Short mmCIF file of C-alpha atoms and ligand atoms in Angstrom, two decimals:
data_model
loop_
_atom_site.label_atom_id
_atom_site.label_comp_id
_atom_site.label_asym_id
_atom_site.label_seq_id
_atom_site.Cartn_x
_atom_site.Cartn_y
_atom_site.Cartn_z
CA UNK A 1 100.01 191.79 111.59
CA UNK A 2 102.82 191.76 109.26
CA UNK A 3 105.56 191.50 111.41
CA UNK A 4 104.02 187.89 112.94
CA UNK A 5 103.92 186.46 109.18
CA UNK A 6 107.05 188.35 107.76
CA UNK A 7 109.51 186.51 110.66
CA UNK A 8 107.72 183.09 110.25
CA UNK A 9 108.56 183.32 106.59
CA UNK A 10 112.63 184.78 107.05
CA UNK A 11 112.38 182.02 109.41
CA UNK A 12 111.06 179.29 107.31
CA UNK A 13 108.33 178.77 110.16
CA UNK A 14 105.39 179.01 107.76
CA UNK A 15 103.57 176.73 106.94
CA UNK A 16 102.49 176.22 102.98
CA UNK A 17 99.58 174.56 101.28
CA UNK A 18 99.57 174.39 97.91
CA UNK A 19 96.34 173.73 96.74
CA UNK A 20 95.82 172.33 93.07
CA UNK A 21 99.25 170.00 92.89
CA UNK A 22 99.39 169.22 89.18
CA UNK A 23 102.11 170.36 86.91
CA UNK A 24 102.91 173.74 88.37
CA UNK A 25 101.60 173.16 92.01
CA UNK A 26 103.58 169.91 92.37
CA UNK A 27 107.10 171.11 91.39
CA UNK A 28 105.92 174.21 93.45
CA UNK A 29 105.45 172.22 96.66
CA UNK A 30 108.69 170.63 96.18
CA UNK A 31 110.53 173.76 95.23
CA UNK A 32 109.15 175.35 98.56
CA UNK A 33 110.30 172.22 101.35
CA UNK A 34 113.60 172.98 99.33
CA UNK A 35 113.52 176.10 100.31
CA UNK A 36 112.82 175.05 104.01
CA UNK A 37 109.26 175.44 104.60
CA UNK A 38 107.18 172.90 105.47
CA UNK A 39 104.61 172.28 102.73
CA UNK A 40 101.06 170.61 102.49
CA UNK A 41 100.49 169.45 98.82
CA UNK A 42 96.88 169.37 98.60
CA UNK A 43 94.78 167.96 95.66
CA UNK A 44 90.89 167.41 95.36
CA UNK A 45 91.74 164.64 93.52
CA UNK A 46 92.50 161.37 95.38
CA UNK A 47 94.58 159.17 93.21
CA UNK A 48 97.26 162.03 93.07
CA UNK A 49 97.22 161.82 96.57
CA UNK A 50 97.52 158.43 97.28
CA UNK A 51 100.24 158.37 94.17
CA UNK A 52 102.30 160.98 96.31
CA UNK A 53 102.10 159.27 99.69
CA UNK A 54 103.22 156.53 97.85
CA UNK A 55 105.70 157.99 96.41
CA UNK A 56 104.86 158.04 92.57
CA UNK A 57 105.73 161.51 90.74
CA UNK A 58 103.02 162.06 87.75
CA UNK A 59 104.41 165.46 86.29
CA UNK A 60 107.44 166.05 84.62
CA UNK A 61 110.38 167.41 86.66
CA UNK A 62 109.50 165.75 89.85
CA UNK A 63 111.91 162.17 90.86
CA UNK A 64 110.86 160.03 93.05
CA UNK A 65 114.29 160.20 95.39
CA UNK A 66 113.02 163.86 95.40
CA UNK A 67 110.15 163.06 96.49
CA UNK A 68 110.77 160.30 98.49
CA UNK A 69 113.18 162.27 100.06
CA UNK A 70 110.32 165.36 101.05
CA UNK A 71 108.01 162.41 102.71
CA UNK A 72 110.39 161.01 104.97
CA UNK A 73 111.48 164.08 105.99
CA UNK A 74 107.73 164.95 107.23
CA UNK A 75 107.85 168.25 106.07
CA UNK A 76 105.91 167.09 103.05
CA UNK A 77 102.53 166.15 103.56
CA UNK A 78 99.87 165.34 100.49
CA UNK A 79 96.40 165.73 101.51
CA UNK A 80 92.92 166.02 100.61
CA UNK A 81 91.31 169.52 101.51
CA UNK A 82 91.70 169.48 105.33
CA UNK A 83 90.78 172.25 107.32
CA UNK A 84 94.86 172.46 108.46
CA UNK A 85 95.46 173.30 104.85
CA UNK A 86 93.32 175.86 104.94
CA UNK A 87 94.57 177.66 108.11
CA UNK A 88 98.50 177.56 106.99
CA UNK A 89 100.44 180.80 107.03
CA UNK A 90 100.52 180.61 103.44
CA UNK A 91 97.67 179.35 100.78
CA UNK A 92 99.23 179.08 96.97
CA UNK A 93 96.22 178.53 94.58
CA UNK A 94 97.25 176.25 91.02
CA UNK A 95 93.76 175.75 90.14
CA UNK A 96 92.93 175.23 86.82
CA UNK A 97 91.60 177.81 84.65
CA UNK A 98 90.02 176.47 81.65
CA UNK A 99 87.30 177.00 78.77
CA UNK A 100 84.19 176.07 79.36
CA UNK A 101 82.13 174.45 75.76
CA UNK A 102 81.66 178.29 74.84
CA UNK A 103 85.02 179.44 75.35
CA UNK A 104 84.08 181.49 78.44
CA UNK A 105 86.40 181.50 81.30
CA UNK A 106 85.74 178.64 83.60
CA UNK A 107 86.74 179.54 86.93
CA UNK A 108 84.85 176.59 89.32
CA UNK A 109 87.78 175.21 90.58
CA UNK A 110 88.47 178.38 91.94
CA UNK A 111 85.64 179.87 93.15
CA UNK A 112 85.17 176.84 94.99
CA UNK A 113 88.54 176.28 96.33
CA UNK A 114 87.87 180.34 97.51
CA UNK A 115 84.75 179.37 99.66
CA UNK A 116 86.44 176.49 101.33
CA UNK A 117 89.45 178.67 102.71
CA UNK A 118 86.78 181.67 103.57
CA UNK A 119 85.31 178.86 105.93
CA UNK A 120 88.49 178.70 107.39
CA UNK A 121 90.71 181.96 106.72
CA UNK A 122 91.99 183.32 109.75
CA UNK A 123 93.39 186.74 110.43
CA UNK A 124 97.55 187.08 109.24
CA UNK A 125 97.67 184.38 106.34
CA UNK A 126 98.39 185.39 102.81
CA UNK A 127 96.67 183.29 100.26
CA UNK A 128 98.30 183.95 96.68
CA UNK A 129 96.60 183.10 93.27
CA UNK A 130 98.83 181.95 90.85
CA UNK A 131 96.71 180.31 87.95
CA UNK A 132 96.65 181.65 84.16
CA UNK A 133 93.72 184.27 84.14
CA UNK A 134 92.36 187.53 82.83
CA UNK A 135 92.93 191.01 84.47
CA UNK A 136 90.56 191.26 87.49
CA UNK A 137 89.96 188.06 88.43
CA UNK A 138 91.80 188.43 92.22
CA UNK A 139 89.81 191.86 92.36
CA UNK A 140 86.37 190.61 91.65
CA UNK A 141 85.96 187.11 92.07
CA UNK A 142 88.65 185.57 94.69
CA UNK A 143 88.64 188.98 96.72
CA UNK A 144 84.42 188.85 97.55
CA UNK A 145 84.77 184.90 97.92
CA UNK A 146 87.29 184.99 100.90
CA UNK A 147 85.86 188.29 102.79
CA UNK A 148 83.29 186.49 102.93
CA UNK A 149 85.00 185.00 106.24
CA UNK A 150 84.21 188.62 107.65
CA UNK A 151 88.00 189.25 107.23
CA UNK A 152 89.28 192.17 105.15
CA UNK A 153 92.18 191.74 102.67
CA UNK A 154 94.75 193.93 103.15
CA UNK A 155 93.86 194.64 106.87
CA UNK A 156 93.06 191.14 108.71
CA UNK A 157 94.67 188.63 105.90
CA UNK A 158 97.13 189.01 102.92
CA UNK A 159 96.53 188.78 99.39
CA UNK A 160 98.28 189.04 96.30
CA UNK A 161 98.38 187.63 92.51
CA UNK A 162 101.99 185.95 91.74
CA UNK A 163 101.08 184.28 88.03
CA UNK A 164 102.88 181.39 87.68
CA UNK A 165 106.35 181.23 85.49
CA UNK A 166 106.80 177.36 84.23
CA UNK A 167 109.03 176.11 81.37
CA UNK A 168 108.11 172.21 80.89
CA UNK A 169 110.83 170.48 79.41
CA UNK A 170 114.15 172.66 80.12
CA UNK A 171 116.27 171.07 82.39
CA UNK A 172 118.27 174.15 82.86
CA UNK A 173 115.47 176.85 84.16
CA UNK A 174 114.09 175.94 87.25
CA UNK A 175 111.05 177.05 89.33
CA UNK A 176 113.46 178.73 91.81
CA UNK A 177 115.77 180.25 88.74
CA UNK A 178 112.82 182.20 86.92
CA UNK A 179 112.01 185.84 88.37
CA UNK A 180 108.31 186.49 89.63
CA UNK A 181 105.88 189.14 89.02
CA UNK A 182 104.08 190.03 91.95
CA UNK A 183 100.93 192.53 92.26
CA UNK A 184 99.04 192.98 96.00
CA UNK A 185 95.19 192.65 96.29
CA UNK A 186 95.29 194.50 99.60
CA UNK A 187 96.96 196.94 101.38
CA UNK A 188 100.59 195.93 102.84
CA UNK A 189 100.22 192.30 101.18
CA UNK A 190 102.78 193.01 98.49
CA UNK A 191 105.57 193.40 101.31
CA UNK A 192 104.95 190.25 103.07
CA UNK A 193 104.00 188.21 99.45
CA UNK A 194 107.47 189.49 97.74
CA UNK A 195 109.04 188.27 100.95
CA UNK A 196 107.87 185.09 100.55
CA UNK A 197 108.30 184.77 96.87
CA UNK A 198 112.01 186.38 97.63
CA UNK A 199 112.75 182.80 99.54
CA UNK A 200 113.05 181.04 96.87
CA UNK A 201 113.58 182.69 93.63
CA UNK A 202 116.30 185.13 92.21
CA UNK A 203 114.09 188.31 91.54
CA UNK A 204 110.90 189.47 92.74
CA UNK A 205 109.45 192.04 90.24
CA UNK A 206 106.73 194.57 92.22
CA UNK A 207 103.73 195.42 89.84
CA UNK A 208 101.38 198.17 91.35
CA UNK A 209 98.33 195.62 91.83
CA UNK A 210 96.63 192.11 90.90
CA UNK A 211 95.57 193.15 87.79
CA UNK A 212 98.75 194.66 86.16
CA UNK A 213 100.11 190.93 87.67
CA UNK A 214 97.41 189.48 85.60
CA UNK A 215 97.78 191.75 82.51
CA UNK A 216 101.46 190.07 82.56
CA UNK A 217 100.53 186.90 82.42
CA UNK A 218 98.09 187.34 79.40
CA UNK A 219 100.88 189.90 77.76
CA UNK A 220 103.55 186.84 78.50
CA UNK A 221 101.61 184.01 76.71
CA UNK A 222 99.76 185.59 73.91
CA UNK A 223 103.17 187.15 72.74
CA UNK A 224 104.22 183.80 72.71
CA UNK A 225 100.76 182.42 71.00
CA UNK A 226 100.98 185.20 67.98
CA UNK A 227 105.20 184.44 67.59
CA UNK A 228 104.44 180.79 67.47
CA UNK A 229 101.56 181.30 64.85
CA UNK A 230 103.76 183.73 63.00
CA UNK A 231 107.05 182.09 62.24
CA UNK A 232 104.88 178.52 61.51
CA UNK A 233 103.01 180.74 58.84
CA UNK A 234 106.14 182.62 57.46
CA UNK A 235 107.36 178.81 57.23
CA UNK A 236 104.54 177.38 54.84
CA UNK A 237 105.36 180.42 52.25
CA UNK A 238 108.83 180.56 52.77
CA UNK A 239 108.72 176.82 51.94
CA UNK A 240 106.60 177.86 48.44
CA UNK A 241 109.64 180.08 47.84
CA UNK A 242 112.52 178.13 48.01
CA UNK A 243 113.45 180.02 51.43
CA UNK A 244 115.42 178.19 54.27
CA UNK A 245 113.43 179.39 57.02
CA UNK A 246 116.08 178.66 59.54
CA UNK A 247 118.59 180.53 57.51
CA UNK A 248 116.52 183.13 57.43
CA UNK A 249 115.26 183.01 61.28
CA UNK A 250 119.38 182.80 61.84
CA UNK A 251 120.16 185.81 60.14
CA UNK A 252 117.51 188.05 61.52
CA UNK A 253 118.30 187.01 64.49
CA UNK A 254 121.74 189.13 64.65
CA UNK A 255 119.82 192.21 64.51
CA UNK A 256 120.77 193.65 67.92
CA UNK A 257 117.00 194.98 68.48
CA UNK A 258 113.10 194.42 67.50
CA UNK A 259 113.48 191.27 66.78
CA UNK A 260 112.99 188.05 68.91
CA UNK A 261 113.77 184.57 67.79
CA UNK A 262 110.88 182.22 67.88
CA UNK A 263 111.45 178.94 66.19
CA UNK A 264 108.90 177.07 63.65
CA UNK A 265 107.12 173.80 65.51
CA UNK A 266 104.39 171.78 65.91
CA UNK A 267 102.59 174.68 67.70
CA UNK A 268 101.51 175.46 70.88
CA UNK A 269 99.61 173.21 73.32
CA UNK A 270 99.07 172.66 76.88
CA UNK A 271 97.34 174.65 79.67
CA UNK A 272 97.87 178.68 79.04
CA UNK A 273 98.66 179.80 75.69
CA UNK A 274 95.85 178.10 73.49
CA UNK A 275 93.69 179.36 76.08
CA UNK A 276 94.90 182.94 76.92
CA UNK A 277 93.51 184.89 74.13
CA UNK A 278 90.15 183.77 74.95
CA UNK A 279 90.16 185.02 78.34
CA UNK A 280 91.53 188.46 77.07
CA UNK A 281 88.96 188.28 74.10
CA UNK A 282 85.97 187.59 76.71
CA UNK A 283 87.18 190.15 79.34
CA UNK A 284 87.52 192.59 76.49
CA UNK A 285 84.49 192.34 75.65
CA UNK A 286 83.14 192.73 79.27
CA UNK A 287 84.19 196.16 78.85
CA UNK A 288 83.32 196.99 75.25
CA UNK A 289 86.05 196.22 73.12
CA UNK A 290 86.22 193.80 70.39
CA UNK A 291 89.63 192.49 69.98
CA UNK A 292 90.51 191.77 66.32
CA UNK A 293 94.00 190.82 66.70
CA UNK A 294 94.22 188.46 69.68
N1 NAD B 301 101.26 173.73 82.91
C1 NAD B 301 102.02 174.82 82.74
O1 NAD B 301 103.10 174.78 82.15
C2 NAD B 301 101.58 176.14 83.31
C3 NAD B 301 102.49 177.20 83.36
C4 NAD B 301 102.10 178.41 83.94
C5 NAD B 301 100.82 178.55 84.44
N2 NAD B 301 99.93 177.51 84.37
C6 NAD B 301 98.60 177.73 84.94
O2 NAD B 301 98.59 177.14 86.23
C7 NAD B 301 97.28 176.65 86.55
C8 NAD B 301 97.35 175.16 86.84
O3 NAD B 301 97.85 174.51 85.69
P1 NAD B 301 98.39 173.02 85.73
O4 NAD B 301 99.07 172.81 84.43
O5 NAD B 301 99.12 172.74 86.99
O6 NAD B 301 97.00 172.22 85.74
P2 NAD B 301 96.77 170.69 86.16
O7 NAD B 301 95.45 170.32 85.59
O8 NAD B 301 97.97 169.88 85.83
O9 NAD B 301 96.69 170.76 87.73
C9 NAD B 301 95.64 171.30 88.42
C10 NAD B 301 95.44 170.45 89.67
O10 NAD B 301 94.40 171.02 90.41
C11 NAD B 301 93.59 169.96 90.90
N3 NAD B 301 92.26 170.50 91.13
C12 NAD B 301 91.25 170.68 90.27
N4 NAD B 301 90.20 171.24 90.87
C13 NAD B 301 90.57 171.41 92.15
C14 NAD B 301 89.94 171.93 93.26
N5 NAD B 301 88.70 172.39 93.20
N6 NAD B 301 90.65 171.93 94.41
C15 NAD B 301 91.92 171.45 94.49
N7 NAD B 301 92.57 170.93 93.45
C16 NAD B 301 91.91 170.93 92.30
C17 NAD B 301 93.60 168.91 89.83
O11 NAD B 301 93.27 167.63 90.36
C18 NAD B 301 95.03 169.01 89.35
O12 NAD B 301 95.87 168.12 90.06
C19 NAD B 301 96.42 176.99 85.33
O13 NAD B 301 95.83 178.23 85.53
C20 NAD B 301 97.44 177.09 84.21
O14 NAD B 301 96.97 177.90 83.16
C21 NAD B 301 100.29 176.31 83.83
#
């Protein structure tokens, strides 16, 4: 099975969907027809898909002579959910992954996006999830969803977690210049997922399954969260003190080890890291352990 998928990819003969094309799907899709492949950029919602046939970027890091570009090559194609997205060689999931009103992981967009492509999943694709979420989610929710098609991950279709790496705002670090974790939900997928992931970024990093590739991801953003929270705190009593906080920051800074530099701000927003710790917190829980800390 492998071999079929593994030369399509070398070959840049697969074809992608990337389902969920918001911030980190749309710069995805784009990154990926770079790379040669030819990509469907699929969105549930409409007016981002009539704003990309028309040629109207609504994220940050995507130009419209990019994109305009991508279309007229016709290697590009936004769509609605179509069963040809579905059957690609390749299925990229940027779903949301939200709170729900109780801060309890909301996973809808998913599990539905999951029972559309187990209408449709045929033997030899890999399908890849790449939202933010807690460890086990690929496992025990995506995993059940798609075999329900009757196919088996790891034996009839590929699967893999690949959490997605995005810096909004740096013009200098790239989708296709940040390394990727990659963990396989299925026997023999990590081979033919790092493959693919190898096409278009510098360094594929090989975790032992989906839910050490999760674990990173929460590990990743709530280090970031607690740093953030930290040096913004240290900077209301340095502040009391008299203390130049950036002085400070500066100086510790030279210490060759155990410390990294965060800088103070207006704090954290956006999709993942105010919402990370409460999918740890809640998955804790699950199995019995209050977290204090996070
Ligand atoms: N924004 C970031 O910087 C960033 C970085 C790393 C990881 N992430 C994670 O990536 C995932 C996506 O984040 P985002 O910022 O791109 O979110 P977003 O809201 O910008 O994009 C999600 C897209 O999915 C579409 N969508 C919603 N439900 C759908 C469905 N059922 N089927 C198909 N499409 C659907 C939406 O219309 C939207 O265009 C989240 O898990 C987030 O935590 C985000």
């Amino acid at each position: 099975m492998s071999r079929n998928l593994l030369g399509l990819i070398e070959s840049r003969q697969a074809q992608v969907a990337v389902v969920g094309c918001g911030y980190v799907g749309l710069p995805l899709a784009l990154t990926l027809w770079r790379a040669g492949f030819r990509v469907l950029a699929v969105d549930i919602d409409r007016q981002k898909v009539a704003a990309l046939r028309a040629c109207r970027p609504y994220v940050w890091g995507v130009e419209e002579p990019e994109l305009k570009q991508a279309l007229d090559s016709g290697d590009f194609v936004p769509t609605e959910y179509a069963d040809e997205a579905a059957k690609s060689d390749v299925v990229l999931l940027c779903l949301p992954t939200p709170l729900d009103e109780n801060n309890i992981p909301d996973l809808s967009a998913l599990r539905e996006t999951a029972e559309w492509l187990a209408q449709h999943l045929r033997r030899g694709q890999l399908v890849v999830l790449e939202s933010t979420t807690y460890p086990g989610t690929t496992e025990e929710v995506l995993r059940p969803i798609l075999e329900r098609s009757g196919l088996v991950a790891g034996r009839d279709f590929y699967l893999a977690y690949a959490p997605h790496r995005y810096d909004p705002g740096s013009e200098g670090r790239r989708i296709g210049d940040i390394p990727r974790v990659v963990g396989e939900g299925g026997e023999a997928s990590l081979e033919v997922a790092a493959a693919f992931y190898e096409t278009f970024t510098p360094q594929v990093v090989r975790v032992s399954n989906t839910q050490t590739a999760e674990a990173v991801k929460m590990l990743e953003n709530i280090f970031r969260a607690v740093n953030i929270a930290l040096v913004n705190e240290l900077k209301e009593v340095f502040l009391k003190l008299g203390v130049d906080t950036y002085e400070a920051i500066e100086a510790a800074a030279t210490k060759p080890f155990g410390f990294m530099k965060f800088l103070p701000g207006p704090g954290f927003g956006g999709h993942c890291v105010p919402v990370d710790p409460f999918y740890v917190a809640w998955r804790a829980k699950q199995v019995g352990v209050e977290c204090d800390f996070v």
